[in-house]
mmCIF file of C-alpha atoms and ligand atoms in Angstrom:
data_model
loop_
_atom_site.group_PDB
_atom_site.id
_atom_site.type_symbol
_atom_site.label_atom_id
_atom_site.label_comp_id
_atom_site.label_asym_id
_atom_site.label_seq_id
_atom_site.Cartn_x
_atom_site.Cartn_y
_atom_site.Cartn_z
ATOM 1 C CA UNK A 1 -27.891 37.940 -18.518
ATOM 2 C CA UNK A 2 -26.016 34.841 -17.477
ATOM 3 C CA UNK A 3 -22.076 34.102 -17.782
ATOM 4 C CA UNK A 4 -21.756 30.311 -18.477
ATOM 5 C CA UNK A 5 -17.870 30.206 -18.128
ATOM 6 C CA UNK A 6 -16.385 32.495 -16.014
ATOM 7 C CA UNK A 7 -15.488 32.215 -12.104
ATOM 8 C CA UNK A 8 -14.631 29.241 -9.787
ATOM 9 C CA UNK A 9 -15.520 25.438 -10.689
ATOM 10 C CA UNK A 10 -17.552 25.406 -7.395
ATOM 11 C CA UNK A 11 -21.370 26.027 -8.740
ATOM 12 C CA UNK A 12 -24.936 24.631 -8.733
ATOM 13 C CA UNK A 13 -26.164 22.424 -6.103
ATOM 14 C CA UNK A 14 -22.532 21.153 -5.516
ATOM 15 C CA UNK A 15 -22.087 24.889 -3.979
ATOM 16 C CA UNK A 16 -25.377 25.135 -2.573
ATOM 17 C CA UNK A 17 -24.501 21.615 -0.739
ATOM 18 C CA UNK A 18 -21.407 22.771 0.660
ATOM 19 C CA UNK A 19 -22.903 25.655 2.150
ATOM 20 C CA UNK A 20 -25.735 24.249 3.621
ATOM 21 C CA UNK A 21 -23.280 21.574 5.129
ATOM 22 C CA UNK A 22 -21.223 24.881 6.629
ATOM 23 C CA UNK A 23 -24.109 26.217 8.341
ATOM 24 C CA UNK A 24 -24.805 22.805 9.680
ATOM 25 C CA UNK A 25 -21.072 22.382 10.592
ATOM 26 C CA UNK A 26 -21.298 25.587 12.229
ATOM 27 C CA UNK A 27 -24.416 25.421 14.059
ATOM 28 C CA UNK A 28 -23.613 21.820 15.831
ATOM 29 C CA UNK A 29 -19.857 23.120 16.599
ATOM 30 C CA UNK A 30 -21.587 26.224 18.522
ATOM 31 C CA UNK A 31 -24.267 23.784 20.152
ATOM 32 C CA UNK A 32 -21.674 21.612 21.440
ATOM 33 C CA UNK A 33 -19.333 24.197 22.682
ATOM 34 C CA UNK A 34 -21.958 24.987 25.864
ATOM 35 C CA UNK A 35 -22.834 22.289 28.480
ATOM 36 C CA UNK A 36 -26.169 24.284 29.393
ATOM 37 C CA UNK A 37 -28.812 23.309 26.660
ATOM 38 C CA UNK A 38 -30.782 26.735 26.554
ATOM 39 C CA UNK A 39 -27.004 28.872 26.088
ATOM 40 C CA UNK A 40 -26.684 26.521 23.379
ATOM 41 C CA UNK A 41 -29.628 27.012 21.524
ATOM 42 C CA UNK A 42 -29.468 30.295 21.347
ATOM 43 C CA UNK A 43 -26.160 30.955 20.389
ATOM 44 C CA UNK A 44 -26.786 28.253 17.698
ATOM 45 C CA UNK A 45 -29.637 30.981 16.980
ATOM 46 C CA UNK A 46 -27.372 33.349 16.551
ATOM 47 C CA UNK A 47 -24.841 32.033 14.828
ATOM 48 C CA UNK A 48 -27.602 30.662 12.238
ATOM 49 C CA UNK A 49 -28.788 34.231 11.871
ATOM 50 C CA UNK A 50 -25.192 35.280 10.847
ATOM 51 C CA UNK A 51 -24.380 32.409 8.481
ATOM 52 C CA UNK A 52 -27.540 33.801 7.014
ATOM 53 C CA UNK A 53 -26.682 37.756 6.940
ATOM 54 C CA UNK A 54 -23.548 36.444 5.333
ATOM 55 C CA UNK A 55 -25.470 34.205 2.106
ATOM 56 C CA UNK A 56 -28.217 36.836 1.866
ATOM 57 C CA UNK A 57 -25.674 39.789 1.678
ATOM 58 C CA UNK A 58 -23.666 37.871 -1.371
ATOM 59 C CA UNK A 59 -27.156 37.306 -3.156
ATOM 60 C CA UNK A 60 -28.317 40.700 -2.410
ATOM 61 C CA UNK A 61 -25.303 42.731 -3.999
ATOM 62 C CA UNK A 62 -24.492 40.023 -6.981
ATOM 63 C CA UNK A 63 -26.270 41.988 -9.810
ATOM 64 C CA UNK A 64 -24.531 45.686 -8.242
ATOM 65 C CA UNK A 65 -21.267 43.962 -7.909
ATOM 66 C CA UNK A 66 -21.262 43.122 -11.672
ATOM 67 C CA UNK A 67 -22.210 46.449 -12.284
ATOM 68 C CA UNK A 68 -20.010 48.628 -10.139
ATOM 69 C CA UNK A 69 -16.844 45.807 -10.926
ATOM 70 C CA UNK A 70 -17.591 43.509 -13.326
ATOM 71 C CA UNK A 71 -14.456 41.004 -12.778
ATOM 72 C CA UNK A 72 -15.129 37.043 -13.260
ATOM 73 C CA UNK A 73 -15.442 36.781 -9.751
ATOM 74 C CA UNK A 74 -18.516 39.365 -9.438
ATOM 75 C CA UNK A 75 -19.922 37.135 -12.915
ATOM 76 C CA UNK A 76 -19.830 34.097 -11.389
ATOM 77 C CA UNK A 77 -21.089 35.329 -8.060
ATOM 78 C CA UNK A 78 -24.105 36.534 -10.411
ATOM 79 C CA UNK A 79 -24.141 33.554 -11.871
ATOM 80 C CA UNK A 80 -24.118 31.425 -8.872
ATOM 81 C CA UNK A 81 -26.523 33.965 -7.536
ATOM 82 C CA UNK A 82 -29.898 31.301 -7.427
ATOM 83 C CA UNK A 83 -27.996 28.764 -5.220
ATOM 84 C CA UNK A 84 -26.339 30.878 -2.701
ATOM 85 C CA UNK A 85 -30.229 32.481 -2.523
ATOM 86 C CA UNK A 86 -31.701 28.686 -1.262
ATOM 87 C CA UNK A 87 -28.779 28.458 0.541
ATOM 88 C CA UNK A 88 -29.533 31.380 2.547
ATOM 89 C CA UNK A 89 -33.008 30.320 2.740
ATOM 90 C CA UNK A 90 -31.688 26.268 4.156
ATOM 91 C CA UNK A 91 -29.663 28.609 6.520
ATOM 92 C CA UNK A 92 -33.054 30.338 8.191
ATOM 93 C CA UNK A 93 -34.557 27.007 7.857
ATOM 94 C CA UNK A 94 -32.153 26.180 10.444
ATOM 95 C CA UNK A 95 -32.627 29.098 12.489
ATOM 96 C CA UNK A 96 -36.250 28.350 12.457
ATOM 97 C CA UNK A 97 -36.122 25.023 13.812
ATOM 98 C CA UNK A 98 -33.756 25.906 16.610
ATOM 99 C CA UNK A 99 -36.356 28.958 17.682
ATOM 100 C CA UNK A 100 -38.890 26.340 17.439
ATOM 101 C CA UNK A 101 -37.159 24.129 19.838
ATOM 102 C CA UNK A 102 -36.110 26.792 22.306
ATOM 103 C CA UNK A 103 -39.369 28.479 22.492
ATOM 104 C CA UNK A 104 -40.909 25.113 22.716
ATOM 105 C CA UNK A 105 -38.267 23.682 25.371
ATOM 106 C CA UNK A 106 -37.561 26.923 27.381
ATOM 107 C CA UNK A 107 -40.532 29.140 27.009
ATOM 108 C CA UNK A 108 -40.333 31.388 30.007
ATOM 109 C CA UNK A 109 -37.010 32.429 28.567
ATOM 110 C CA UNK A 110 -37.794 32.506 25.184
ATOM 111 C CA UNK A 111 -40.810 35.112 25.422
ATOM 112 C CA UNK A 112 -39.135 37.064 28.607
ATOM 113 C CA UNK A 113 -39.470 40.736 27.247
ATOM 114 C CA UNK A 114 -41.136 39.496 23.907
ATOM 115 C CA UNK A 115 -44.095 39.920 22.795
ATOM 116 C CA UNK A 116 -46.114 38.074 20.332
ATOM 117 C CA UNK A 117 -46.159 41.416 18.096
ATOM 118 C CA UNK A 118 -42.483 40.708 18.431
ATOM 119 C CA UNK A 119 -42.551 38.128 16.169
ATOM 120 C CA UNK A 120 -44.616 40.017 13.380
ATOM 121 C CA UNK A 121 -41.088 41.727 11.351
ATOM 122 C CA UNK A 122 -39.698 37.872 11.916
ATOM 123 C CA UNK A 123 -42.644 35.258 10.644
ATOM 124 C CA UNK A 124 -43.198 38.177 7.335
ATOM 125 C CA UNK A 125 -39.342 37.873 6.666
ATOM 126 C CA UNK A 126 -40.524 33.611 6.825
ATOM 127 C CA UNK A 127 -42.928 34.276 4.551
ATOM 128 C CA UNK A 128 -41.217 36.197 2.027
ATOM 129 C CA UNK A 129 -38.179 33.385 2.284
ATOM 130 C CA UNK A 130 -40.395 30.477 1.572
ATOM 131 C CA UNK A 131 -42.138 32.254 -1.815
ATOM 132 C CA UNK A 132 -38.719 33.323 -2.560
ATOM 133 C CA UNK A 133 -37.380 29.568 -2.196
ATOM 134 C CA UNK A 134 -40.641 28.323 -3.670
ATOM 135 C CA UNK A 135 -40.160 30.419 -6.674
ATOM 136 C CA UNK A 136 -36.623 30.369 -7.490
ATOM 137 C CA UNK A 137 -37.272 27.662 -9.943
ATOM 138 C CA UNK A 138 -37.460 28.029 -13.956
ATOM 139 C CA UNK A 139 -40.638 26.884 -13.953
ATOM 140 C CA UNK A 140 -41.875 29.482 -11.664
ATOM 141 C CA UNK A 141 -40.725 32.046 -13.176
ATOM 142 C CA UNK A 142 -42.581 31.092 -16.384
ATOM 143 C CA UNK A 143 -45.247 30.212 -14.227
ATOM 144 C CA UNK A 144 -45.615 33.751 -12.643
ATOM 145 C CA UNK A 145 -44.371 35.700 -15.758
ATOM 146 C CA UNK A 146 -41.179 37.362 -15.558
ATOM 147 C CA UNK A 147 -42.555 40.436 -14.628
ATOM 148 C CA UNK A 148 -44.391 39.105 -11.413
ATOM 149 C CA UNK A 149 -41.276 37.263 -10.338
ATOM 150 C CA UNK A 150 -39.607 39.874 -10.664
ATOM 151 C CA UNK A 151 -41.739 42.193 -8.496
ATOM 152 C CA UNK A 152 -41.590 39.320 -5.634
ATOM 153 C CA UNK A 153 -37.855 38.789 -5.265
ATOM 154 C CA UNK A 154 -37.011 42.785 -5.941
ATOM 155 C CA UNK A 155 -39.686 43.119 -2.717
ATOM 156 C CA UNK A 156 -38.972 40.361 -0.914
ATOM 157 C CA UNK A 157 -35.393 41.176 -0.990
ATOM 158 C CA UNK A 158 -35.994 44.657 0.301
ATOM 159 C CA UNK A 159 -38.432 43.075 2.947
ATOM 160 C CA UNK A 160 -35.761 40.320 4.438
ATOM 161 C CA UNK A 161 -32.646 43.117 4.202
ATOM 162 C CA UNK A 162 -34.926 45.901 6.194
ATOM 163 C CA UNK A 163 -35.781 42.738 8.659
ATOM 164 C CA UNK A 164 -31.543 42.166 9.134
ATOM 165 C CA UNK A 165 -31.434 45.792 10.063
ATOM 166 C CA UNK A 166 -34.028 45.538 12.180
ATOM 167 C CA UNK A 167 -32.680 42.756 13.870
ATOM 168 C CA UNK A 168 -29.414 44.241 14.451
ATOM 169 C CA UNK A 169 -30.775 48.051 15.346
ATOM 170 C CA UNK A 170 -32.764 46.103 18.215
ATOM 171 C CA UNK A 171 -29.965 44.451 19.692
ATOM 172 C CA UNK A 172 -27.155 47.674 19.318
ATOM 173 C CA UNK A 173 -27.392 47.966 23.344
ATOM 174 C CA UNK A 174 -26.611 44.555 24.262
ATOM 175 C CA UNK A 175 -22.694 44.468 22.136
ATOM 176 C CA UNK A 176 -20.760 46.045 19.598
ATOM 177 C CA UNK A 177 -20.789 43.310 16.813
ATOM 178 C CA UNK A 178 -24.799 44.745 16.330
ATOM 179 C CA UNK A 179 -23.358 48.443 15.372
ATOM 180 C CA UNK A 180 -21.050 46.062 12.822
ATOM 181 C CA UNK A 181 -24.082 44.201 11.228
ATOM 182 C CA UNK A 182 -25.820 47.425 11.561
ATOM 183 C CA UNK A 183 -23.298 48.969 9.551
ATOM 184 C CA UNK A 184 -22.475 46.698 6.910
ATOM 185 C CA UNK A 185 -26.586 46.097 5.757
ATOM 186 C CA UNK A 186 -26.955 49.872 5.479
ATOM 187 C CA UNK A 187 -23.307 50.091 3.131
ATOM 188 C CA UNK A 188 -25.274 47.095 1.612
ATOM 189 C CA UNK A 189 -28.343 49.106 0.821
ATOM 190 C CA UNK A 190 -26.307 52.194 -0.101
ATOM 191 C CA UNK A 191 -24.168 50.115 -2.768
ATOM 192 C CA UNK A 192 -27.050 48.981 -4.102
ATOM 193 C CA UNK A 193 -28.912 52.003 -4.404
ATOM 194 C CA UNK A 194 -25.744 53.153 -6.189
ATOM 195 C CA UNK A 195 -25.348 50.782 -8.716
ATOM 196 C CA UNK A 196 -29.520 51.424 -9.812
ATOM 197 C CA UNK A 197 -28.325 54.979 -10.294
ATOM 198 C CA UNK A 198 -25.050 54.359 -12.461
ATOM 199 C CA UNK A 199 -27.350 51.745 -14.587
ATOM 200 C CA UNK A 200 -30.263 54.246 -14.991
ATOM 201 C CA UNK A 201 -27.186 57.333 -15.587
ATOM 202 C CA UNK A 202 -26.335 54.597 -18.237
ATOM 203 C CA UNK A 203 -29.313 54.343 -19.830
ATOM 204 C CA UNK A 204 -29.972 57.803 -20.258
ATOM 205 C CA UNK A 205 -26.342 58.684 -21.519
ATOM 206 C CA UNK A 206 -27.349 55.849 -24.084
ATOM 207 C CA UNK A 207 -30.390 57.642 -25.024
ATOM 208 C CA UNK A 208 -28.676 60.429 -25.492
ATOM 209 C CA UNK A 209 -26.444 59.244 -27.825
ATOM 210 C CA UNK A 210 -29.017 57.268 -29.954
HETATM 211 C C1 HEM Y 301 -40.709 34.895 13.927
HETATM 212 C C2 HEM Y 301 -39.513 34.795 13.415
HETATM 213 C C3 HEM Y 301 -38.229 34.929 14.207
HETATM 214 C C4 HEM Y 301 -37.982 34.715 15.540
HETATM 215 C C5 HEM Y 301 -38.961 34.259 16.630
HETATM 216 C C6 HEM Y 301 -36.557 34.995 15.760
HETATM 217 C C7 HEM Y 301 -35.944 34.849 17.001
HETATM 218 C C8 HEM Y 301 -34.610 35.183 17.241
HETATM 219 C C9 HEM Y 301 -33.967 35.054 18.532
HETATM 220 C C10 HEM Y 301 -34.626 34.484 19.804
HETATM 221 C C11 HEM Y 301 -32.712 35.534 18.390
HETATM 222 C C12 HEM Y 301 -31.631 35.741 19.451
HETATM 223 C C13 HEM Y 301 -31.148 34.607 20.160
HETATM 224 C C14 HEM Y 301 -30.469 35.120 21.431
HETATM 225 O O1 HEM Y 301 -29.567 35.963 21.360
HETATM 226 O O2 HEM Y 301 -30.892 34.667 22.452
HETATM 227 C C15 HEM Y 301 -32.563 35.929 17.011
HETATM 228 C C16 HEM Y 301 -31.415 36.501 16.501
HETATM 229 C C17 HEM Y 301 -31.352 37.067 15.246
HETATM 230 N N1 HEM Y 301 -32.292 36.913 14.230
HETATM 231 FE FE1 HEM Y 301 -34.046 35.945 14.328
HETATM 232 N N2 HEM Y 301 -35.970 35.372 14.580
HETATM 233 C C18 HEM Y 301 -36.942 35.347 13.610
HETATM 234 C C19 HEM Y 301 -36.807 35.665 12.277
HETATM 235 C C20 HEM Y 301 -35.678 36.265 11.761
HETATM 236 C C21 HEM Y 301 -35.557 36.750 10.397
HETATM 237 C C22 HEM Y 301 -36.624 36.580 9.316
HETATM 238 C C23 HEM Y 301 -34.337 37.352 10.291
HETATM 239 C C24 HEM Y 301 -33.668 38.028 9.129
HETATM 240 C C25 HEM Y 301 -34.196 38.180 7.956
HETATM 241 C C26 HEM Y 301 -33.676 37.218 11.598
HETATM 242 C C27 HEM Y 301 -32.444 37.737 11.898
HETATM 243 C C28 HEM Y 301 -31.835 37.632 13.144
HETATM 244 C C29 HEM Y 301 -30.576 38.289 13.482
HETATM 245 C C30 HEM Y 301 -29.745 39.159 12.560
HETATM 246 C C31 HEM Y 301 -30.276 37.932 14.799
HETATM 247 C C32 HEM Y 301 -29.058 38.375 15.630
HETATM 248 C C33 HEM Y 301 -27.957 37.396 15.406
HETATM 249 C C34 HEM Y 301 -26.705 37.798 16.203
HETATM 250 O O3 HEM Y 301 -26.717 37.668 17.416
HETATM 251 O O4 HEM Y 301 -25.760 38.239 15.561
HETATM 252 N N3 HEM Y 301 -34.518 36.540 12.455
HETATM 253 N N4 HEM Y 301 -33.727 35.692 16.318
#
């Protein structure tokens, strides 16, 4: 279902653009803020990885939000839904290139306490935000069917928001903001998971009826 006038004037690739430009905005700001190249990088990592949690969150509850509230601002968020999505995905482009370039410039740091197992949850969350990206197309979707497509970005969904609480559980020890992130992708899942429940309660009620 799609809701051609309703919401904000900022949509399409205008909005994708502007929030691609953010992360960028954000990530040099944060570089430039340390004089040590390595404390830069990685706290351009990080802040990446939370411009990220941020996009992916909004795409992940769109289609609950209209559901639990449906307001014009939870319509258009739906309705904007494809081009916060590749936004998201430009955002981990990001972070990608900046773990590239740390691992490659500071390696001893970089895989201190990591090991290449590590990196397994990580490079499958890559690989399930590049067929994501690759397929978030019309064409794809009549490509794949609507049924496949719709099996891929229901999984890979699930696959890239168990990865953000993996990321966060791992770090919990090392500051409190990790409990936060923590906390907010498991409400995430459990507002979710609630909304599938009121639409199948729907249903049935409907059934009922008929
Ligand atoms: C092989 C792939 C990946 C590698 C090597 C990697 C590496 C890293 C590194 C080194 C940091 C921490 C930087 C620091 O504090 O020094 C980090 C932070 C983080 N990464 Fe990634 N990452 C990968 C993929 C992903 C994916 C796919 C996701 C999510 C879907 C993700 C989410 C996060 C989060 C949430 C943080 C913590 C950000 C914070 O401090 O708030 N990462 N990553």
């Amino acid at each position: 279902m799609t809701y051609p006038n309703s919401g904000s004037g900022l949509r399409g690739w205008t909005l994708f653009l502007l929030m691609s430009l953010l992360v960028l905005l954000f990530a040099t700001t944060t570089m430039l803020l340390h004089t040590e190249l390595v404390e830069a990088l990685r706290s351009a990592i990080r802040v990446t990885a939370r411009t990220s949690f941020a996009l992916f969150l909004l795409t992940f509850l769109a289609s609950s939000l209209v559901t639990l509230v449906p307001t014009n601002g939870t319509k258009a968020l739906l309705r904007e839904r494809r081009f916060l999505g590749l936004a998201f995905a430009f955002s981990h482009l990001v972070h990608g290139i900046l773990i590239l370039t740390y691992a490659q410039l500071f390696p001893e740091t970089f895989w201190a306490g990591r090991t290449p197992a590590a990196n397994i949850p990580g490079s499958t969350g890559y690989l399930f935000i590049l067929l994501l990206t690759i397929t978030s197309f019309p064409v794809m979707v009549r490509l794949l069917g609507f049924r496949t497509w719709k099996w891929l970005h229901s999984t890979g969904t699930w696959v890239i928001a168990a990865i953000f609480c993996l990321s966060f559980y791992k770090r919990l020890p090392l500051h409190p903001w990790y409990l936060i992130g923590f906390s907010i992708m498991v409400s995430a899942i459990v507002l979710k998971l609630t909304a599938k429940t009121a639409i199948r309660a729907r249903k049935s009620s409907q059934a009922g009826v008929l």
